[in-house]
Amino acid sequence: MAKMGSRKHLKRFKSPVHWPIHPKEDKWTVKPSAGPHAIEESLPLLIVVRDILKVADNAREAKIIINNGDILVDGRARKDYKFPVGFMDVISLPKAEKVYRVLPDHKGRLILHPISKENAEFKLCMITDISTIKGGKTQLNLHDGRNSVVEKAYSSGDVVVVEIPDQTVTDHIKFESGTVGLITGGKHIGELGKVKEINITKSSKPNTVEIETDDGTFLTLADYVFVLGTDKPVISLPGGK
């Protein structure tokens, strides 16, 4: 029995710090399924429904809601209560007519930011890698685990606009100086700023980016910069940014 529990569950004290659960309340919590986001960068759908949205009082009620197909992730019903929800995912509750986007706060915790129906028709995905597949076609590997075959030229670090639920790439934001970026890691996580300069190291050291904000400038890793628009973000952000 203990061995089976270790596969299906996760000890609370080993859960990521951004999960909104108390490590001393119970010994076990739900363990995310293998999916589009790593465990350190995601929340199990059950925790989203019960602990963040609070539309269920306990795990049993949350599982029923999820199994009924009442929770959509990126426009599609997800009936696995362990499904990993992560950065930029769009969470919809059609019956309640509520939609949220998963974003980081200034403490690195994932939060659900309420958005409009218009804002919910797309999500943003960063290109983490580009490969050539059979037939000489270009495949984009995106931060949320999905792949997209395209005809246009893109670069790693660019962000594509993906329609949901049909997953069509409709536009893209180039990773370049002058764009607006959200910091997704490091001590400046959750901050919004302008990309002032991109420093290409041409060595084993990671590329860095100089970010300009109203409070000054700072340097961060290029991998931590998720561009949201050219002059202003194309999505709504907490605090009306």
Tab-separated table of N, CA and C in Angstrom, residues 46-176:
chain	number	residue	atom	x	y	z
A	46	LEU	N	-6.431	19.374	-9.233
A	46	LEU	CA	-7.226	19.259	-8.015
A	46	LEU	C	-6.938	20.414	-7.049
A	47	ILE	N	-5.664	20.763	-6.907
A	47	ILE	CA	-5.293	21.865	-6.011
A	47	ILE	C	-5.825	23.191	-6.544
A	48	VAL	N	-5.830	23.341	-7.854
A	48	VAL	CA	-6.383	24.558	-8.462
A	48	VAL	C	-7.863	24.693	-8.109
A	49	VAL	N	-8.602	23.597	-8.266
A	49	VAL	CA	-10.058	23.622	-8.040
A	49	VAL	C	-10.395	23.779	-6.561
A	50	ARG	N	-9.708	23.027	-5.707
A	50	ARG	CA	-10.055	23.026	-4.287
A	50	ARG	C	-9.422	24.172	-3.496
A	51	ASP	N	-8.109	24.391	-3.693
A	51	ASP	CA	-7.371	25.304	-2.824
A	51	ASP	C	-7.244	26.729	-3.357
A	52	ILE	N	-7.302	26.893	-4.687
A	52	ILE	CA	-7.162	28.244	-5.245
A	52	ILE	C	-8.525	28.816	-5.634
A	53	LEU	N	-9.245	28.111	-6.479
A	53	LEU	CA	-10.564	28.594	-6.892
A	53	LEU	C	-11.612	28.382	-5.805
A	54	LYS	N	-11.370	27.390	-4.955
A	54	LYS	CA	-12.273	27.091	-3.826
A	54	LYS	C	-13.709	26.833	-4.279
A	55	VAL	N	-13.845	26.116	-5.397
A	55	VAL	CA	-15.179	25.729	-5.858
A	55	VAL	C	-15.547	24.343	-5.343
A	56	ALA	N	-14.648	23.757	-4.543
A	56	ALA	CA	-14.908	22.476	-3.895
A	56	ALA	C	-14.384	22.547	-2.467
A	57	ASP	N	-15.081	21.877	-1.548
A	57	ASP	CA	-14.675	21.900	-0.142
A	57	ASP	C	-13.639	20.834	0.187
A	58	ASN	N	-13.555	19.812	-0.647
A	58	ASN	CA	-12.611	18.736	-0.370
A	58	ASN	C	-12.194	18.057	-1.673
A	59	ALA	N	-11.276	17.097	-1.554
A	59	ALA	CA	-10.746	16.427	-2.740
A	59	ALA	C	-11.828	15.656	-3.481
A	60	ARG	N	-12.749	15.028	-2.750
A	60	ARG	CA	-13.811	14.257	-3.397
A	60	ARG	C	-14.671	15.135	-4.283
A	61	GLU	N	-15.088	16.293	-3.773
A	61	GLU	CA	-15.909	17.214	-4.564
A	61	GLU	C	-15.128	17.728	-5.770
A	62	ALA	N	-13.845	18.025	-5.564
A	62	ALA	CA	-13.014	18.526	-6.664
A	62	ALA	C	-12.904	17.489	-7.776
A	63	LYS	N	-12.734	16.227	-7.411
A	63	LYS	CA	-12.618	15.163	-8.404
A	63	LYS	C	-13.906	15.024	-9.213
A	64	ILE	N	-15.050	15.175	-8.557
A	64	ILE	CA	-16.338	15.077	-9.268
A	64	ILE	C	-16.465	16.204	-10.291
A	65	ILE	N	-16.123	17.438	-9.869
A	65	ILE	CA	-16.203	18.594	-10.772
A	65	ILE	C	-15.299	18.393	-11.976
A	66	ILE	N	-14.088	17.931	-11.713
A	66	ILE	CA	-13.119	17.726	-12.791
A	66	ILE	C	-13.565	16.597	-13.713
A	67	ASN	N	-14.025	15.497	-13.140
A	67	ASN	CA	-14.454	14.344	-13.931
A	67	ASN	C	-15.680	14.654	-14.792
A	68	ASN	N	-16.472	15.630	-14.352
A	68	ASN	CA	-17.646	16.034	-15.139
A	68	ASN	C	-17.271	16.887	-16.349
A	69	GLY	N	-16.005	17.249	-16.464
A	69	GLY	CA	-15.568	18.076	-17.587
A	69	GLY	C	-15.887	19.544	-17.412
A	70	ASP	N	-16.066	19.962	-16.154
A	70	ASP	CA	-16.445	21.353	-15.884
A	70	ASP	C	-15.257	22.309	-15.838
A	71	ILE	N	-14.039	21.793	-15.941
A	71	ILE	CA	-12.840	22.634	-15.919
A	71	ILE	C	-12.106	22.474	-17.243
A	72	LEU	N	-11.911	23.573	-17.951
A	72	LEU	CA	-11.193	23.546	-19.220
A	72	LEU	C	-9.796	24.131	-19.037
A	73	VAL	N	-8.818	23.483	-19.632
A	73	VAL	CA	-7.454	24.002	-19.664
A	73	VAL	C	-7.101	24.238	-21.126
A	74	ASP	N	-6.841	25.496	-21.466
A	74	ASP	CA	-6.577	25.888	-22.856
A	74	ASP	C	-7.715	25.448	-23.783
A	75	GLY	N	-8.944	25.584	-23.278
A	75	GLY	CA	-10.123	25.326	-24.089
A	75	GLY	C	-10.567	23.885	-24.170
A	76	ARG	N	-9.859	22.998	-23.488
A	76	ARG	CA	-10.199	21.586	-23.555
A	76	ARG	C	-10.481	21.040	-22.154
A	77	ALA	N	-11.528	20.224	-22.039
A	77	ALA	CA	-11.870	19.627	-20.751
A	77	ALA	C	-10.779	18.654	-20.325
A	78	ARG	N	-10.311	18.813	-19.095
A	78	ARG	CA	-9.313	17.912	-18.535
A	78	ARG	C	-9.958	17.176	-17.367
A	79	LYS	N	-10.053	15.856	-17.491
A	79	LYS	CA	-10.751	15.068	-16.480
A	79	LYS	C	-9.805	14.339	-15.535
A	80	ASP	N	-8.518	14.562	-15.702
A	80	ASP	CA	-7.524	13.983	-14.804
A	80	ASP	C	-7.244	14.983	-13.689
A	81	TYR	N	-7.609	14.628	-12.458
A	81	TYR	CA	-7.437	15.565	-11.352
A	81	TYR	C	-5.963	15.849	-11.045
A	82	LYS	N	-5.068	15.017	-11.613
A	82	LYS	CA	-3.625	15.208	-11.408
A	82	LYS	C	-2.981	15.996	-12.549
A	83	PHE	N	-3.784	16.420	-13.522
A	83	PHE	CA	-3.237	17.124	-14.688
A	83	PHE	C	-2.450	18.366	-14.248
A	84	PRO	N	-1.203	18.539	-14.737
A	84	PRO	CA	-0.385	19.677	-14.319
A	84	PRO	C	-0.739	20.963	-15.064
A	85	VAL	N	-1.099	21.963	-14.305
A	85	VAL	CA	-1.431	23.282	-14.850
A	85	VAL	C	-0.247	24.211	-14.606
A	86	GLY	N	0.158	24.968	-15.626
A	86	GLY	CA	1.341	25.806	-15.470
A	86	GLY	C	1.244	27.171	-16.110
A	87	PHE	N	2.353	27.854	-16.124
A	87	PHE	CA	2.487	29.235	-16.596
A	87	PHE	C	1.843	29.461	-17.956
A	88	MET	N	0.988	30.460	-18.026
A	88	MET	CA	0.280	30.922	-19.221
A	88	MET	C	-0.922	30.066	-19.618
A	89	ASP	N	-1.166	28.967	-18.905
A	89	ASP	CA	-2.356	28.175	-19.211
A	89	ASP	C	-3.615	28.997	-18.929
A	90	VAL	N	-4.644	28.761	-19.720
A	90	VAL	CA	-5.927	29.436	-19.549
A	90	VAL	C	-6.913	28.455	-18.933
A	91	ILE	N	-7.414	28.785	-17.745
A	91	ILE	CA	-8.337	27.926	-17.012
A	91	ILE	C	-9.739	28.510	-17.117
A	92	SER	N	-10.679	27.712	-17.620
A	92	SER	CA	-12.052	28.199	-17.816
A	92	SER	C	-13.039	27.371	-17.009
A	93	LEU	N	-14.023	28.065	-16.434
A	93	LEU	CA	-15.151	27.430	-15.751
A	93	LEU	C	-16.417	27.882	-16.481
A	94	PRO	N	-16.807	27.184	-17.562
A	94	PRO	CA	-17.927	27.625	-18.394
A	94	PRO	C	-19.228	27.850	-17.625
A	95	LYS	N	-19.555	26.976	-16.673
A	95	LYS	CA	-20.807	27.112	-15.942
A	95	LYS	C	-20.839	28.372	-15.090
A	96	ALA	N	-19.679	28.746	-14.562
A	96	ALA	CA	-19.587	29.955	-13.739
A	96	ALA	C	-19.246	31.185	-14.574
A	97	GLU	N	-18.960	30.963	-15.873
A	97	GLU	CA	-18.570	32.037	-16.788
A	97	GLU	C	-17.356	32.806	-16.246
A	98	LYS	N	-16.359	32.047	-15.794
A	98	LYS	CA	-15.129	32.651	-15.286
A	98	LYS	C	-13.931	32.063	-16.003
A	99	VAL	N	-12.939	32.929	-16.277
A	99	VAL	CA	-11.728	32.490	-16.973
A	99	VAL	C	-10.518	33.098	-16.279
A	100	TYR	N	-9.439	32.320	-16.208
A	100	TYR	CA	-8.226	32.770	-15.541
A	100	TYR	C	-7.000	32.416	-16.373
A	101	ARG	N	-5.922	33.203	-16.171
A	101	ARG	CA	-4.641	32.852	-16.767
A	101	ARG	C	-3.649	32.597	-15.639
A	102	VAL	N	-2.845	31.555	-15.776
A	102	VAL	CA	-1.876	31.203	-14.743
A	102	VAL	C	-0.621	32.061	-14.916
A	103	LEU	N	-0.285	32.834	-13.873
A	103	LEU	CA	0.855	33.745	-13.916
A	103	LEU	C	1.628	33.662	-12.602
A	104	PRO	N	2.892	34.111	-12.582
A	104	PRO	CA	3.642	34.112	-11.328
A	104	PRO	C	3.455	35.426	-10.575
A	105	ASP	N	3.468	35.350	-9.236
A	105	ASP	CA	3.471	36.592	-8.471
A	105	ASP	C	4.912	36.931	-8.096
A	106	HIS	N	5.111	37.974	-7.284
A	106	HIS	CA	6.466	38.421	-6.964
A	106	HIS	C	7.207	37.482	-6.021
A	107	LYS	N	6.511	36.478	-5.504
A	107	LYS	CA	7.174	35.495	-4.638
A	107	LYS	C	7.409	34.178	-5.371
A	108	GLY	N	7.117	34.173	-6.667
A	108	GLY	CA	7.335	32.970	-7.450
A	108	GLY	C	6.204	31.973	-7.391
A	109	ARG	N	5.111	32.332	-6.727
A	109	ARG	CA	3.956	31.439	-6.645
A	109	ARG	C	3.088	31.591	-7.885
A	110	LEU	N	2.507	30.488	-8.329
A	110	LEU	CA	1.588	30.555	-9.454
A	110	LEU	C	0.224	30.997	-8.949
A	111	ILE	N	-0.354	31.991	-9.609
A	111	ILE	CA	-1.672	32.497	-9.240
A	111	ILE	C	-2.598	32.421	-10.451
A	112	LEU	N	-3.890	32.505	-10.203
A	112	LEU	CA	-4.874	32.526	-11.285
A	112	LEU	C	-5.411	33.944	-11.405
A	113	HIS	N	-5.057	34.594	-12.505
A	113	HIS	CA	-5.460	35.981	-12.747
A	113	HIS	C	-6.736	36.003	-13.590
A	114	PRO	N	-7.829	36.595	-13.088
A	114	PRO	CA	-9.078	36.652	-13.858
A	114	PRO	C	-8.888	37.448	-15.150
A	115	ILE	N	-9.403	36.935	-16.253
A	115	ILE	CA	-9.278	37.620	-17.540
A	115	ILE	C	-10.636	37.662	-18.241
A	116	SER	N	-10.718	38.523	-19.265
A	116	SER	CA	-11.952	38.650	-20.038
A	116	SER	C	-12.084	37.500	-21.029
A	117	LYS	N	-13.278	37.326	-21.575
A	117	LYS	CA	-13.499	36.267	-22.553
A	117	LYS	C	-12.640	36.486	-23.795
A	118	GLU	N	-12.454	37.759	-24.175
A	118	GLU	CA	-11.630	38.066	-25.352
A	118	GLU	C	-10.175	37.674	-25.103
A	119	ASN	N	-9.702	37.930	-23.894
A	119	ASN	CA	-8.323	37.596	-23.535
A	119	ASN	C	-8.132	36.087	-23.408
A	120	ALA	N	-9.246	35.378	-23.256
A	120	ALA	CA	-9.190	33.933	-23.049
A	120	ALA	C	-9.169	33.149	-24.351
A	121	GLU	N	-9.228	33.819	-25.479
A	121	GLU	CA	-9.273	33.124	-26.755
A	121	GLU	C	-7.898	32.735	-27.278
A	122	PHE	N	-6.858	33.100	-26.519
A	122	PHE	CA	-5.499	32.769	-26.946
A	122	PHE	C	-4.597	32.633	-25.727
A	123	LYS	N	-3.449	31.998	-25.949
A	123	LYS	CA	-2.419	31.954	-24.921
A	123	LYS	C	-1.078	32.274	-25.581
A	124	LEU	N	-0.108	32.613	-24.764
A	124	LEU	CA	1.222	32.924	-25.263
A	124	LEU	C	2.164	31.778	-24.912
A	125	CYS	N	3.007	31.399	-25.860
A	125	CYS	CA	3.961	30.312	-25.642
A	125	CYS	C	5.348	30.737	-26.118
A	126	MET	N	6.342	30.541	-25.268
A	126	MET	CA	7.710	30.862	-25.666
A	126	MET	C	8.314	29.702	-26.455
A	127	ILE	N	9.068	30.047	-27.488
A	127	ILE	CA	9.784	29.041	-28.273
A	127	ILE	C	11.065	28.685	-27.529
A	128	THR	N	11.169	27.441	-27.087
A	128	THR	CA	12.365	27.007	-26.365
A	128	THR	C	13.383	26.347	-27.282
A	129	ASP	N	12.914	25.847	-28.423
A	129	ASP	CA	13.815	25.179	-29.356
A	129	ASP	C	13.137	25.095	-30.718
A	130	ILE	N	13.940	24.996	-31.759
A	130	ILE	CA	13.424	24.877	-33.124
A	130	ILE	C	14.128	23.713	-33.799
A	131	SER	N	13.359	22.856	-34.453
A	131	SER	CA	13.951	21.698	-35.123
A	131	SER	C	13.354	21.517	-36.507
A	132	THR	N	14.091	20.819	-37.349
A	132	THR	CA	13.617	20.502	-38.692
A	132	THR	C	13.150	19.057	-38.702
A	133	ILE	N	11.929	18.845	-39.159
A	133	ILE	CA	11.369	17.501	-39.163
A	133	ILE	C	11.226	16.987	-40.595
A	134	LYS	N	10.639	15.823	-40.738
A	134	LYS	CA	10.477	15.178	-42.042
A	134	LYS	C	9.829	16.109	-43.047
A	135	GLY	N	10.384	16.153	-44.235
A	135	GLY	CA	9.858	17.018	-45.279
A	135	GLY	C	10.449	18.414	-45.243
A	136	GLY	N	11.431	18.616	-44.362
A	136	GLY	CA	12.081	19.920	-44.265
A	136	GLY	C	11.252	20.972	-43.566
A	137	LYS	N	10.188	20.544	-42.885
A	137	LYS	CA	9.334	21.496	-42.190
A	137	LYS	C	9.947	21.928	-40.863
A	138	THR	N	9.556	23.100	-40.415
A	138	THR	CA	10.072	23.648	-39.165
A	138	THR	C	9.099	23.371	-38.029
A	139	GLN	N	9.621	22.824	-36.943
A	139	GLN	CA	8.797	22.560	-35.769
A	139	GLN	C	9.257	23.418	-34.600
A	140	LEU	N	8.316	24.109	-33.994
A	140	LEU	CA	8.596	24.909	-32.811
A	140	LEU	C	8.310	24.078	-31.573
A	141	ASN	N	9.260	24.033	-30.655
A	141	ASN	CA	9.044	23.373	-29.372
A	141	ASN	C	8.778	24.480	-28.359
A	142	LEU	N	7.627	24.421	-27.716
A	142	LEU	CA	7.157	25.519	-26.880
A	142	LEU	C	7.278	25.214	-25.390
A	143	HIS	N	7.229	26.253	-24.580
A	143	HIS	CA	7.504	26.116	-23.145
A	143	HIS	C	6.496	25.241	-22.414
A	144	ASP	N	5.297	25.083	-22.978
A	144	ASP	CA	4.265	24.292	-22.298
A	144	ASP	C	4.210	22.857	-22.808
A	145	GLY	N	5.264	22.433	-23.491
A	145	GLY	CA	5.361	21.052	-23.937
A	145	GLY	C	4.770	20.755	-25.294
A	146	ARG	N	4.055	21.710	-25.870
A	146	ARG	CA	3.446	21.450	-27.171
A	146	ARG	C	4.431	21.743	-28.294
A	147	ASN	N	4.162	21.178	-29.451
A	147	ASN	CA	4.955	21.420	-30.657
A	147	ASN	C	4.039	21.981	-31.731
A	148	SER	N	4.599	22.824	-32.584
A	148	SER	CA	3.802	23.424	-33.653
A	148	SER	C	4.632	23.487	-34.926
A	149	VAL	N	4.081	22.969	-36.011
A	149	VAL	CA	4.758	23.004	-37.306
A	149	VAL	C	4.357	24.292	-38.025
A	150	VAL	N	5.342	25.073	-38.465
A	150	VAL	CA	5.083	26.389	-39.060
A	150	VAL	C	5.857	26.547	-40.361
A	151	GLU	N	5.502	27.583	-41.096
A	151	GLU	CA	6.191	27.883	-42.347
A	151	GLU	C	7.046	29.139	-42.245
A	152	LYS	N	6.685	30.035	-41.324
A	152	LYS	CA	7.434	31.275	-41.157
A	152	LYS	C	8.712	31.042	-40.363
A	153	ALA	N	9.601	32.046	-40.375
A	153	ALA	CA	10.859	31.962	-39.634
A	153	ALA	C	10.693	32.540	-38.239
A	154	TYR	N	11.155	31.800	-37.256
A	154	TYR	CA	11.110	32.246	-35.871
A	154	TYR	C	12.472	31.995	-35.234
A	155	SER	N	12.661	32.525	-34.038
A	155	SER	CA	13.895	32.308	-33.292
A	155	SER	C	13.564	31.858	-31.885
A	156	SER	N	14.471	31.118	-31.272
A	156	SER	CA	14.282	30.727	-29.877
A	156	SER	C	14.194	31.979	-29.014
A	157	GLY	N	13.282	31.972	-28.072
A	157	GLY	CA	13.066	33.148	-27.237
A	157	GLY	C	11.901	33.989	-27.707
A	158	ASP	N	11.528	33.857	-28.993
A	158	ASP	CA	10.322	34.532	-29.479
A	158	ASP	C	9.106	33.918	-28.792
A	159	VAL	N	8.019	34.663	-28.768
A	159	VAL	CA	6.776	34.169	-28.177
A	159	VAL	C	5.697	34.151	-29.255
A	160	VAL	N	5.000	33.031	-29.365
A	160	VAL	CA	3.943	32.923	-30.365
A	160	VAL	C	2.579	33.049	-29.694
A	161	VAL	N	1.628	33.603	-30.456
A	161	VAL	CA	0.243	33.714	-30.000
A	161	VAL	C	-0.503	32.499	-30.540
A	162	VAL	N	-1.055	31.691	-29.642
A	162	VAL	CA	-1.718	30.446	-30.026
A	162	VAL	C	-3.207	30.542	-29.725
A	163	GLU	N	-4.040	30.349	-30.744
A	163	GLU	CA	-5.482	30.341	-30.541
A	163	GLU	C	-5.875	29.086	-29.776
A	164	ILE	N	-6.841	29.225	-28.888
A	164	ILE	CA	-7.345	28.045	-28.188
A	164	ILE	C	-8.869	27.963	-28.391
A	165	PRO	N	-9.391	26.743	-28.576
A	165	PRO	CA	-8.706	25.465	-28.353
A	165	PRO	C	-8.045	24.837	-29.576
A	166	ASP	N	-8.091	25.464	-30.761
A	166	ASP	CA	-7.597	24.775	-31.961
A	166	ASP	C	-6.081	24.795	-32.113
A	167	GLN	N	-5.366	25.519	-31.240
A	167	GLN	CA	-3.898	25.491	-31.168
A	167	GLN	C	-3.198	26.080	-32.393
A	168	THR	N	-3.864	26.940	-33.134
A	168	THR	CA	-3.260	27.553	-34.320
A	168	THR	C	-2.408	28.757	-33.934
A	169	VAL	N	-1.194	28.826	-34.479
A	169	VAL	CA	-0.325	29.983	-34.254
A	169	VAL	C	-0.794	31.115	-35.161
A	170	THR	N	-1.181	32.244	-34.575
A	170	THR	CA	-1.736	33.346	-35.358
A	170	THR	C	-0.821	34.567	-35.424
A	171	ASP	N	0.128	34.667	-34.513
A	171	ASP	CA	0.995	35.844	-34.486
A	171	ASP	C	2.216	35.510	-33.639
A	172	HIS	N	3.186	36.429	-33.622
A	172	HIS	CA	4.310	36.200	-32.731
A	172	HIS	C	4.949	37.511	-32.303
A	173	ILE	N	5.641	37.449	-31.177
A	173	ILE	CA	6.331	38.604	-30.610
A	173	ILE	C	7.816	38.288	-30.602
A	174	LYS	N	8.585	39.067	-31.280
A	174	LYS	CA	10.014	38.799	-31.394
A	174	LYS	C	10.754	39.177	-30.114
A	175	PHE	N	11.681	38.332	-29.725
A	175	PHE	CA	12.510	38.602	-28.554
A	175	PHE	C	13.637	39.535	-28.989
A	176	GLU	N	13.462	40.824	-28.711
A	176	GLU	CA	14.427	41.814	-29.148
A	176	GLU	C	14.355	43.046	-28.249
